[in-house]
Coordinates of C-alpha atoms in Angstrom, one line a residue:
Chain A
M1 CA 45.5 -3.1 -9.9
S2 CA 47.2 -6.5 -9.7
A3 CA 49.3 -5.4 -6.8
S4 CA 46.3 -4.1 -4.9
S5 CA 44.3 -7.2 -5.5
T6 CA 46.8 -9.3 -3.6
A7 CA 47.8 -6.9 -0.9
P8 CA 45.0 -4.4 0.0
R9 CA 46.1 -1.7 2.3
H10 CA 44.0 0.6 4.4
D11 CA 44.5 4.3 3.5
P12 CA 45.3 5.8 6.9
A13 CA 43.7 9.1 5.9
Y14 CA 40.3 7.4 6.5
N15 CA 38.8 5.9 9.6
F16 CA 38.3 2.1 9.1
A17 CA 35.5 1.7 6.4
F18 CA 35.2 5.4 5.9
L19 CA 32.5 6.2 8.5
D20 CA 33.4 7.4 12.0
E21 CA 32.8 5.0 14.9
Q22 CA 29.8 6.9 16.3
T23 CA 28.0 6.7 13.0
K24 CA 28.7 3.0 12.7
R25 CA 27.3 2.5 16.2
M26 CA 24.2 4.4 15.2
I27 CA 23.8 2.2 12.1
R28 CA 24.4 -1.0 14.0
R29 CA 21.6 0.0 16.5
A30 CA 19.3 0.4 13.5
I31 CA 20.4 -2.9 12.1
L32 CA 19.8 -4.7 15.5
K33 CA 16.3 -3.2 15.7
A34 CA 15.6 -4.2 12.1
I35 CA 16.6 -7.8 12.8
A36 CA 14.4 -7.8 15.9
I37 CA 11.4 -6.7 13.8
P38 CA 11.8 -8.6 10.5
G39 CA 10.7 -6.6 7.5
Y40 CA 10.0 -3.4 9.5
Q41 CA 11.6 -0.2 8.1
V42 CA 13.8 1.4 10.7
P43 CA 14.6 5.1 10.2
F44 CA 18.3 5.9 10.6
A45 CA 20.5 9.1 10.3
S46 CA 21.8 8.3 6.8
R47 CA 25.0 10.1 6.0
E48 CA 26.3 11.9 2.9
M49 CA 28.6 9.4 1.2
P50 CA 31.2 10.1 -1.5
M51 CA 28.9 8.9 -4.2
P52 CA 25.5 10.0 -5.5
Y53 CA 22.2 8.8 -4.2
G54 CA 21.1 5.9 -6.3
W55 CA 24.5 4.4 -6.4
G56 CA 24.2 2.4 -3.3
T57 CA 24.7 4.9 -0.4
G58 CA 22.4 2.8 1.8
G59 CA 24.1 -0.5 1.1
V60 CA 27.5 1.0 1.5
Q61 CA 26.6 2.4 5.0
V62 CA 25.3 -0.9 6.1
T63 CA 28.4 -2.7 4.8
A64 CA 30.7 -0.1 6.5
A65 CA 28.9 -0.6 9.8
I66 CA 29.2 -4.4 9.8
L67 CA 32.6 -4.8 8.1
G68 CA 35.5 -6.1 10.2
P69 CA 39.2 -6.4 9.2
D70 CA 38.9 -10.2 8.7
D71 CA 35.9 -10.0 6.4
R72 CA 36.1 -10.8 2.7
L73 CA 33.8 -8.6 0.6
K74 CA 32.1 -9.4 -2.7
V75 CA 30.1 -6.7 -4.5
I76 CA 27.7 -7.4 -7.4
D77 CA 25.6 -5.2 -9.6
Q78 CA 22.9 -6.9 -11.7
G79 CA 24.6 -10.1 -10.7
A80 CA 28.0 -9.2 -12.2
D81 CA 31.3 -8.5 -10.4
D82 CA 32.7 -6.4 -13.2
T83 CA 30.2 -3.7 -13.6
T84 CA 31.0 0.0 -12.7
N85 CA 29.0 0.1 -9.5
A86 CA 30.5 -3.2 -8.2
V87 CA 34.1 -2.3 -9.2
S88 CA 34.0 1.1 -7.6
I89 CA 32.4 0.0 -4.3
R90 CA 34.8 -2.9 -4.0
E91 CA 37.7 -0.5 -4.6
F92 CA 36.2 2.0 -2.0
F93 CA 36.4 -0.6 0.7
R94 CA 39.8 -1.9 -0.3
R95 CA 41.1 1.6 0.1
T96 CA 39.1 2.8 3.2
A97 CA 39.2 -0.5 5.1
G98 CA 41.9 -2.6 3.6
V99 CA 39.8 -5.7 3.5
E100 CA 40.2 -8.5 1.2
T101 CA 37.8 -8.7 -1.7
T102 CA 36.7 -11.6 -3.8
E103 CA 34.5 -12.4 -6.8
R104 CA 33.7 -15.8 -5.5
T105 CA 30.3 -16.2 -3.8
D106 CA 31.5 -19.1 -1.6
K107 CA 34.6 -17.2 -0.3
A108 CA 32.8 -14.0 0.7
T109 CA 31.6 -13.2 4.2
I110 CA 29.7 -10.1 3.2
I111 CA 28.1 -9.7 -0.2
Q112 CA 26.8 -6.3 -1.2
T113 CA 24.3 -6.5 -4.0
R114 CA 22.3 -4.4 -6.4
H115 CA 19.4 -6.1 -8.3
R116 CA 20.3 -9.8 -7.8
I117 CA 20.8 -12.6 -5.3
P118 CA 23.7 -15.0 -6.2
E119 CA 22.6 -18.2 -7.8
M120 CA 24.7 -20.3 -5.3
A121 CA 22.9 -20.9 -2.1
L122 CA 24.3 -18.8 0.7
R123 CA 25.4 -20.0 4.1
D124 CA 24.6 -18.9 7.7
D125 CA 28.0 -17.4 8.1
Q126 CA 27.4 -14.9 5.3
V127 CA 25.6 -11.6 5.2
L128 CA 23.8 -10.3 2.1
V129 CA 23.5 -6.5 1.9
Y130 CA 21.0 -5.0 -0.5
Q131 CA 21.1 -1.5 -2.0
V132 CA 17.5 -0.2 -1.9
P133 CA 16.2 2.8 -3.9
I134 CA 12.6 2.8 -2.5
P135 CA 12.1 0.8 0.7
E136 CA 8.3 1.5 0.9
P137 CA 6.4 -1.2 -1.1
L138 CA 3.2 0.9 -0.8
R139 CA 4.8 4.1 -2.0
F140 CA 3.3 4.1 -5.5
L141 CA -0.2 3.3 -4.2
E142 CA -0.2 5.7 -1.3
P143 CA 2.1 8.7 -1.5
R144 CA 1.7 9.9 2.1
E145 CA 4.4 8.5 4.4
T146 CA 2.2 9.1 7.5
E147 CA -0.5 7.0 5.9
T148 CA 1.8 4.1 4.8
R149 CA 3.3 3.9 8.3
T150 CA -0.2 3.7 9.8
M151 CA -1.1 1.0 7.2
H152 CA 2.0 -1.0 8.3
A153 CA 1.2 -0.5 11.9
L154 CA -2.4 -1.7 11.5
K155 CA -1.5 -4.4 9.0
E156 CA -3.9 -2.8 6.4
Y157 CA -2.5 -4.4 3.3
G158 CA -5.5 -4.7 1.0
L159 CA -4.1 -2.0 -1.2
M160 CA -1.1 -4.2 -2.1
H161 CA -3.4 -6.7 -3.7
V162 CA -5.1 -3.9 -5.7
K163 CA -1.9 -3.5 -7.6
L164 CA -1.7 -7.2 -8.3
Y165 CA -5.4 -7.2 -9.3
E166 CA -4.7 -4.4 -11.7
D167 CA -1.8 -6.4 -13.3
I168 CA -4.1 -9.4 -14.0
A169 CA -6.9 -7.2 -15.2
M170 CA -4.6 -5.3 -17.6
H171 CA -2.2 -8.1 -18.7
G172 CA -3.9 -11.4 -17.9
H173 CA -1.2 -12.3 -15.3
I174 CA 0.7 -10.6 -12.5
A175 CA 3.1 -8.6 -14.6
T176 CA 5.2 -7.2 -11.8
T177 CA 8.6 -8.8 -12.5
Y178 CA 10.9 -7.0 -10.0
A179 CA 10.5 -5.5 -6.6
Y180 CA 7.8 -8.1 -6.2
P181 CA 6.2 -7.5 -2.7
V182 CA 6.7 -10.1 0.0
K183 CA 5.3 -10.8 3.5
V184 CA 8.1 -11.3 6.0
A185 CA 7.6 -13.6 9.0
G186 CA 3.8 -13.4 8.5
R187 CA 3.7 -9.7 9.4
Y188 CA 5.3 -6.9 7.4
I189 CA 4.9 -6.4 3.7
T190 CA 8.4 -5.6 2.4
D191 CA 10.0 -4.5 -0.8
P192 CA 12.8 -7.0 -1.8
S193 CA 14.5 -4.1 -3.6
P194 CA 14.5 -4.2 -7.4
T195 CA 15.7 -7.8 -7.5
P196 CA 13.8 -9.9 -10.2
K197 CA 11.0 -11.9 -8.8
F198 CA 13.1 -14.9 -9.9
D199 CA 15.1 -14.4 -6.8
N200 CA 12.1 -14.1 -4.4
P201 CA 12.1 -17.9 -3.5
K202 CA 15.7 -17.7 -2.5
M203 CA 14.8 -15.2 0.2
N204 CA 12.5 -17.6 1.9
R205 CA 14.3 -19.3 4.9
M206 CA 17.7 -18.2 3.6
P207 CA 20.4 -19.2 6.0
A208 CA 22.3 -15.9 5.5
L209 CA 21.3 -12.7 7.2
Q210 CA 19.7 -10.2 4.7
L211 CA 20.2 -6.5 5.4
F212 CA 18.6 -3.7 3.3
G213 CA 19.9 -0.2 3.3
A214 CA 18.2 2.8 1.6
G215 CA 20.4 5.9 1.8
R216 CA 18.3 8.6 0.3
E217 CA 15.2 7.3 2.0
K218 CA 17.1 6.8 5.3
R219 CA 15.7 3.4 6.1
I220 CA 17.2 0.1 7.1
Y221 CA 15.3 -3.2 7.2
A222 CA 16.3 -6.9 7.7
I223 CA 15.3 -10.5 7.1
P224 CA 16.9 -12.6 9.8
P225 CA 18.3 -16.1 8.9
Y226 CA 15.7 -18.8 8.3
T227 CA 12.7 -16.4 8.2
D228 CA 9.6 -17.1 6.2
V229 CA 9.3 -14.9 3.2
V230 CA 6.1 -15.3 1.1
S231 CA 5.5 -13.6 -2.3
L232 CA 2.0 -12.2 -2.5
D233 CA -0.5 -13.6 -5.0
F234 CA -4.1 -14.7 -5.5
E235 CA -5.4 -18.2 -5.0
D236 CA -6.2 -18.5 -8.7
H237 CA -3.2 -16.6 -9.9
P238 CA -0.3 -18.1 -7.8
F239 CA 3.2 -16.6 -7.7
T240 CA 5.5 -17.8 -10.5
V241 CA 9.0 -16.9 -11.6
Q242 CA 10.4 -16.0 -15.0
K243 CA 11.4 -18.9 -17.3
W244 CA 13.6 -18.8 -20.4
D245 CA 13.2 -20.9 -23.6
Q246 CA 16.9 -21.6 -23.8
P247 CA 19.9 -22.3 -21.5
C248 CA 22.8 -19.9 -21.0
D249 CA 24.8 -19.5 -24.2
L250 CA 28.1 -19.5 -22.2
C251 CA 27.7 -22.2 -19.6
G252 CA 24.5 -24.1 -20.6
A253 CA 22.8 -23.6 -17.2
E254 CA 19.0 -24.0 -17.4
D255 CA 18.1 -22.8 -13.9
T256 CA 19.6 -19.4 -13.7
F257 CA 18.5 -15.8 -14.4
L258 CA 19.6 -14.9 -17.9
D259 CA 20.4 -11.4 -19.4
E260 CA 19.7 -10.7 -23.0
M261 CA 22.8 -9.2 -24.8
L262 CA 22.5 -7.7 -28.3
T263 CA 25.6 -8.6 -30.3
D264 CA 25.1 -6.8 -33.6
D265 CA 22.6 -4.7 -35.5
Q266 CA 21.2 -7.7 -37.4
G267 CA 19.2 -9.0 -34.4
G268 CA 21.9 -11.2 -33.1
R269 CA 21.6 -11.8 -29.4
L270 CA 22.9 -14.0 -26.6
F271 CA 21.3 -15.1 -23.4
I272 CA 23.8 -15.4 -20.6
C273 CA 23.8 -15.8 -16.8
S274 CA 23.6 -12.5 -15.0
D275 CA 25.6 -14.0 -12.1
S276 CA 29.1 -13.8 -13.6
D277 CA 30.8 -15.7 -10.9
H278 CA 28.4 -18.6 -11.2
C279 CA 28.7 -18.7 -15.0
N280 CA 32.5 -18.5 -15.0
R281 CA 32.9 -21.3 -12.5
R282 CA 30.5 -23.5 -14.5
Q283 CA 32.6 -22.9 -17.6
T284 CA 35.8 -23.6 -15.7
A285 CA 34.2 -26.9 -14.5
G286 CA 33.7 -27.9 -18.2
H287 CA 30.1 -26.8 -18.9
H288 CA 29.4 -25.4 -22.3
G289 CA 26.7 -23.3 -23.9
S290 CA 26.0 -22.9 -27.6
M291 CA 28.5 -20.0 -27.9
T292 CA 31.4 -21.7 -26.1
Q293 CA 30.8 -24.9 -28.0
D294 CA 31.1 -23.1 -31.4
A295 CA 34.3 -21.5 -30.3
A296 CA 35.7 -24.8 -29.2
E297 CA 34.9 -26.5 -32.5
Chain B
M11 CA -40.0 4.1 12.2
T12 CA -42.5 2.3 14.3
G13 CA -39.9 0.2 16.0
P14 CA -40.4 -0.7 19.7
I15 CA -39.4 2.1 22.1
K16 CA -36.3 0.7 23.7
D17 CA -32.6 1.3 23.7
D18 CA -31.6 -0.4 20.4
A19 CA -30.2 2.6 18.6
L20 CA -27.3 1.9 16.2
L21 CA -25.6 5.2 16.7
R22 CA -26.0 7.9 19.3
A23 CA -24.2 11.2 19.5
S24 CA -24.5 13.5 22.5
G25 CA -23.0 16.8 23.5
L26 CA -21.0 16.8 20.3
A27 CA -18.9 19.8 19.5
K28 CA -16.2 20.7 17.0
I29 CA -14.5 24.0 17.5
Y30 CA -12.0 25.4 15.0
G31 CA -10.2 28.1 17.0
A32 CA -12.7 30.9 17.3
Q33 CA -15.0 29.3 14.8
I34 CA -17.7 26.9 15.8
G35 CA -18.1 23.9 13.4
C36 CA -20.9 22.3 15.3
F37 CA -22.0 22.6 19.0
D38 CA -24.1 20.6 21.5
V39 CA -25.3 18.2 18.8
G40 CA -27.3 15.1 19.9
L41 CA -28.9 12.6 17.6
E42 CA -29.8 9.0 17.4
L43 CA -30.0 6.6 14.4
W44 CA -31.9 3.3 14.5
P45 CA -31.1 0.2 12.4
G46 CA -32.5 0.5 8.9
E47 CA -33.2 4.2 9.2
V48 CA -32.2 7.0 6.8
L49 CA -31.6 10.2 8.6
A50 CA -31.1 13.5 6.7
V51 CA -29.1 16.3 8.1
V52 CA -30.3 19.5 6.3
G53 CA -29.3 23.1 6.5
E54 CA -27.7 25.8 4.4
S55 CA -24.1 25.9 3.4
G56 CA -21.9 26.6 6.4
S57 CA -24.3 25.3 8.9
G58 CA -22.0 22.6 10.2
K59 CA -23.5 19.6 8.4
T60 CA -20.3 18.2 6.9
T61 CA -18.3 18.9 10.1
L62 CA -20.9 16.9 12.0
L63 CA -20.8 14.0 9.4
N64 CA -17.1 13.8 9.5
C65 CA -17.1 13.7 13.3
L66 CA -19.7 10.9 13.3
A67 CA -17.8 8.9 10.6
G68 CA -14.5 9.1 12.5
E69 CA -12.8 11.3 10.0
L70 CA -12.6 14.3 12.4
T71 CA -11.9 14.2 16.1
P72 CA -14.6 16.3 17.9
T73 CA -13.6 18.8 20.5
S74 CA -16.0 17.3 23.0
G75 CA -18.9 14.9 23.2
V76 CA -19.6 11.2 22.9
I77 CA -20.4 9.1 19.8
E78 CA -21.6 5.6 20.6
Y79 CA -22.0 2.8 18.1
R80 CA -23.3 -0.7 18.4
R81 CA -21.0 -3.1 16.7
G82 CA -22.7 -6.3 15.6
N83 CA -25.1 -7.1 18.4
G84 CA -22.7 -5.9 21.1
P85 CA -23.1 -3.1 23.6
M86 CA -22.9 0.6 22.7
R87 CA -19.3 1.8 22.7
N88 CA -17.8 5.2 22.4
I89 CA -15.9 5.3 19.1
L90 CA -13.7 8.1 20.4
E91 CA -12.3 5.7 23.0
M92 CA -11.6 2.9 20.6
T93 CA -8.0 2.3 19.4
E94 CA -7.2 3.6 15.9
A95 CA -7.0 0.0 14.8
E96 CA -10.5 -0.8 16.0
R97 CA -11.9 2.4 14.5
R98 CA -10.3 1.8 11.1
T99 CA -11.5 -1.9 11.1
L100 CA -15.0 -0.5 11.7
Q101 CA -14.6 2.0 8.9
R102 CA -13.7 -0.6 6.4
T103 CA -16.2 -3.3 7.5
E104 CA -19.4 -2.0 9.0
W105 CA -19.2 1.5 7.8
G106 CA -19.0 3.3 4.4
I107 CA -18.6 6.8 3.2
V108 CA -20.0 8.3 0.0
H109 CA -18.3 11.7 -0.6
Q110 CA -19.7 14.6 -2.6
N111 CA -16.7 14.6 -4.9
P112 CA -16.2 11.0 -6.2
A113 CA -12.5 11.7 -6.6
D114 CA -12.3 11.8 -2.8
G115 CA -13.7 8.4 -2.4
L116 CA -12.2 6.6 -5.5
R117 CA -8.7 5.7 -6.6
M118 CA -8.7 7.5 -9.9
T119 CA -5.6 5.8 -11.3
V120 CA -6.7 2.2 -10.9
S121 CA -9.5 0.5 -12.8
A122 CA -13.2 0.5 -11.9
G123 CA -12.9 -3.2 -11.0
A124 CA -10.0 -2.7 -8.7
N125 CA -11.9 0.2 -7.1
V126 CA -14.9 -2.0 -6.3
G127 CA -12.5 -4.9 -5.3
E128 CA -10.4 -2.9 -2.9
R129 CA -12.7 -3.2 0.1
L130 CA -13.0 -6.9 -0.5
M131 CA -9.3 -7.4 -0.7
A132 CA -8.9 -5.2 2.5
V133 CA -11.0 -7.8 4.4
G134 CA -9.1 -10.7 3.0
A135 CA -10.5 -11.7 -0.4
R136 CA -7.6 -13.4 -2.2
N137 CA -9.4 -15.1 -5.2
Y138 CA -9.1 -13.0 -8.4
G139 CA -12.0 -14.7 -10.1
D140 CA -14.4 -14.2 -7.2
I141 CA -13.3 -10.5 -6.8
R142 CA -13.9 -9.9 -10.4
S143 CA -17.3 -11.5 -10.6
T144 CA -18.4 -9.6 -7.5
A145 CA -17.2 -6.4 -9.2
L146 CA -19.1 -7.1 -12.4
E147 CA -22.2 -7.9 -10.4
W148 CA -21.9 -4.5 -8.6
L149 CA -21.2 -2.5 -11.7
A150 CA -24.4 -4.0 -13.2
R151 CA -26.3 -3.1 -10.0
V152 CA -25.4 0.5 -10.2
E153 CA -26.0 0.6 -13.9
I154 CA -22.5 1.0 -15.2
D155 CA -21.8 -0.8 -18.4
T156 CA -19.8 -3.9 -17.3
G157 CA -17.6 -3.6 -20.4
R158 CA -16.0 -0.6 -18.6
I159 CA -14.7 -2.7 -15.7
D160 CA -11.1 -2.2 -16.7
C161 CA -11.4 1.5 -17.4
R162 CA -10.1 4.1 -15.0
P163 CA -12.6 6.3 -13.3
E164 CA -10.8 9.3 -14.9
T165 CA -12.5 8.3 -18.1
F166 CA -16.0 8.2 -16.4
S167 CA -18.6 11.0 -16.4
G168 CA -19.6 12.6 -13.1
G169 CA -22.7 10.4 -12.7
M170 CA -20.8 7.2 -13.5
R171 CA -18.1 8.1 -11.0
Q172 CA -20.7 8.7 -8.3
R173 CA -22.3 5.3 -9.1
L174 CA -18.9 3.7 -9.0
Q175 CA -18.2 5.2 -5.6
I176 CA -21.6 3.8 -4.3
A177 CA -20.7 0.4 -5.6
R178 CA -17.3 0.5 -4.1
T179 CA -18.7 1.5 -0.7
L180 CA -21.6 -1.0 -0.6
V181 CA -19.8 -4.0 -2.0
T182 CA -18.8 -5.2 1.5
R183 CA -22.4 -4.7 2.7
P184 CA -21.8 -2.1 5.4
R185 CA -24.5 -1.6 8.1
L186 CA -24.1 2.2 8.2
V187 CA -23.3 4.5 5.4
F188 CA -22.4 8.2 5.7
M189 CA -23.3 10.3 2.6
D190 CA -22.2 13.8 2.0
E191 CA -24.3 15.5 -0.7
P192 CA -24.2 12.3 -2.8
T193 CA -25.8 14.0 -5.8
G194 CA -24.2 17.4 -5.2
G195 CA -22.3 18.1 -8.4
L196 CA -24.7 16.3 -10.8
D197 CA -27.2 17.8 -13.3
V198 CA -30.8 17.2 -12.5
S199 CA -31.6 14.2 -14.8
V200 CA -28.4 12.4 -13.7
Q201 CA -29.2 13.3 -10.1
A202 CA -32.6 11.7 -10.4
R203 CA -31.2 8.4 -11.7
V204 CA -28.5 8.2 -9.0
L205 CA -31.1 8.9 -6.4
D206 CA -33.3 6.2 -7.8
T207 CA -30.4 3.7 -7.7
L208 CA -29.5 4.7 -4.1
R209 CA -33.1 4.5 -2.9
G210 CA -33.4 1.0 -4.4
L211 CA -30.1 -0.2 -2.8
V212 CA -30.9 1.3 0.6
A213 CA -34.2 -0.5 0.7
E214 CA -32.8 -3.8 -0.7
L215 CA -29.8 -3.9 1.7
G216 CA -31.7 -2.5 4.7
L217 CA -28.9 0.1 5.2
S218 CA -28.8 2.7 7.9
V219 CA -27.8 6.0 6.4
I220 CA -26.8 9.4 7.7
L221 CA -27.3 11.7 4.7
V222 CA -26.1 15.3 4.6
T223 CA -27.8 17.5 2.0
H224 CA -28.8 21.1 1.4
D225 CA -31.4 19.8 -1.1
L226 CA -34.8 19.2 0.7
G227 CA -35.9 17.3 -2.4
V228 CA -33.2 14.7 -1.9
A229 CA -34.1 14.5 1.8
R230 CA -37.7 13.9 0.9
L231 CA -36.9 11.1 -1.5
L232 CA -34.5 9.2 0.7
A233 CA -34.9 10.1 4.4
D234 CA -37.3 8.7 7.0
R235 CA -36.4 11.4 9.5
M236 CA -34.5 14.6 9.4
V237 CA -32.7 17.2 11.5
V238 CA -32.3 20.8 10.6
M239 CA -29.0 22.6 11.4
K240 CA -28.3 26.2 11.7
D241 CA -25.1 27.9 12.9
G242 CA -23.7 24.5 14.1
Q243 CA -26.7 23.5 16.1
I244 CA -29.7 21.3 15.5
V245 CA -32.8 23.5 15.6
E246 CA -35.5 21.0 14.7
D247 CA -35.9 17.3 14.3
G248 CA -38.8 15.1 13.2
L249 CA -40.2 12.8 10.5
T250 CA -39.3 14.1 7.1
D251 CA -42.9 14.7 5.9
Q252 CA -43.7 16.3 9.2
I253 CA -41.0 18.9 8.9
L254 CA -41.6 19.5 5.2
E255 CA -45.4 20.0 5.8
D256 CA -45.4 21.7 9.1
P257 CA -42.0 23.2 10.1
Q258 CA -42.0 24.6 13.6
H259 CA -38.7 26.5 13.9
A260 CA -38.5 29.8 12.1
Y261 CA -35.4 28.7 10.2
S262 CA -37.0 25.5 9.1
Q263 CA -40.0 27.5 7.8
L264 CA -37.7 29.7 5.8
L265 CA -35.9 26.6 4.4
V266 CA -39.1 24.9 3.4
S267 CA -40.6 28.0 1.9
A268 CA -37.4 28.5 -0.2
I269 CA -38.2 25.3 -2.2
L270 CA -39.1 26.3 -5.8
Q271 CA -42.7 25.4 -6.3
A272 CA -43.1 23.3 -9.4

């Protein structure tokens, strides 16, 4: 592993980035159309990939289509670089494309993600690729694809608020915490993929290009750089993000998305940053949480 | 129906036909509806009433014919020549449909309050408190216990579902409502109460209604005017009491004489 992490090599048995050139061109056309119509779901001829649906086949195809030999790739799953999905997709591209990979958000040119947006603000020379399980935000309200497409075409979005109304009626507040629907560029209602709503504000006017790939559902959509992204809400129940009662136990950050980790069977638990790169670099820079302070003492 | 005799009809259909392959749904139908009028379409099962209603309401595309509607105070326009966007806007603002089976008109898996609120949100309401108070007001209006606002219609009886569907349709105060056997599946005492509610609301809101029913009793209670259909065609039209007291066409005579005498 240590050898491959310094000198990746492209396995010559594969075309660059696994997909053949015609397929990549087809995907790039879909991506261009998606960028031209922000938030609109563009159908594309999704290919079988050497991994099961639900493991990021859409995101992998988008990454393969835009990847160049000079790119530096970061892959995260639930914010972390060291989870199964992230490790295997990174290894996949090291082998099939020979590109350099990194865990550092600031060094990456392409970041493929599942379930999180990095805490660090992204730049306009970076691309964020989301893995999307269900691209249609109206799916659980209206099961017919013909009908949801018509609803998008005619901008008939009252139904989306019915879901938010139900949340407030049942729970007293909007209880949707992930895949929280957004309106992109004042037009299309879009599913931000199952990222926590904590990340929704980061999507608004993000300098980086955001691309979304849904492999099983065969859809690609995009949010171009500096595009308005508004989270839906009611006047008297405005959109809010999750908050925690305590800082990260490892780095002490108070403004990040925290994961709850059970540490034993006696109710012991830790709250730590889900963005592992962000947390590590804060610790390296000398920040401490309650856990790391104890260890130091 | 003593309005001035001039061209101020709200809806006018002419030469309307819907052909299903070799089967005729309805054929050469012409009718007019004036503002504030309740028109009953009666006839036996299979006579083309529902086909006609669905064509008029924009749910079915007729094979031929013209359906004109006066939107706001504008000129008459053929709804078949409107874009889908225009037609659907019309359907969710100025029009409403009450289906025979409430499950067809309700969202069974969201609460009663959300069912009533949906049309409000569809036309841009974005204040939860306002939507909720309007929903409460309408539940009370159709005599549903307001404590049930957060219950799903799955847990409602047939009569309550039909009342909920009526509230959901009327909440945006449409001008024209299409009703297909609104009391069809209900037992007689429940039917009477739903009819009573409907009659009150129609009068109060000044609704124009096209009502399809096989039950002449319902037509007598609600309708100002009626048309009698047989084999897909209108065989007689006139004032409700006129047709019930003095039917002219042989089929109308049969229909009227078939009413059980109390």
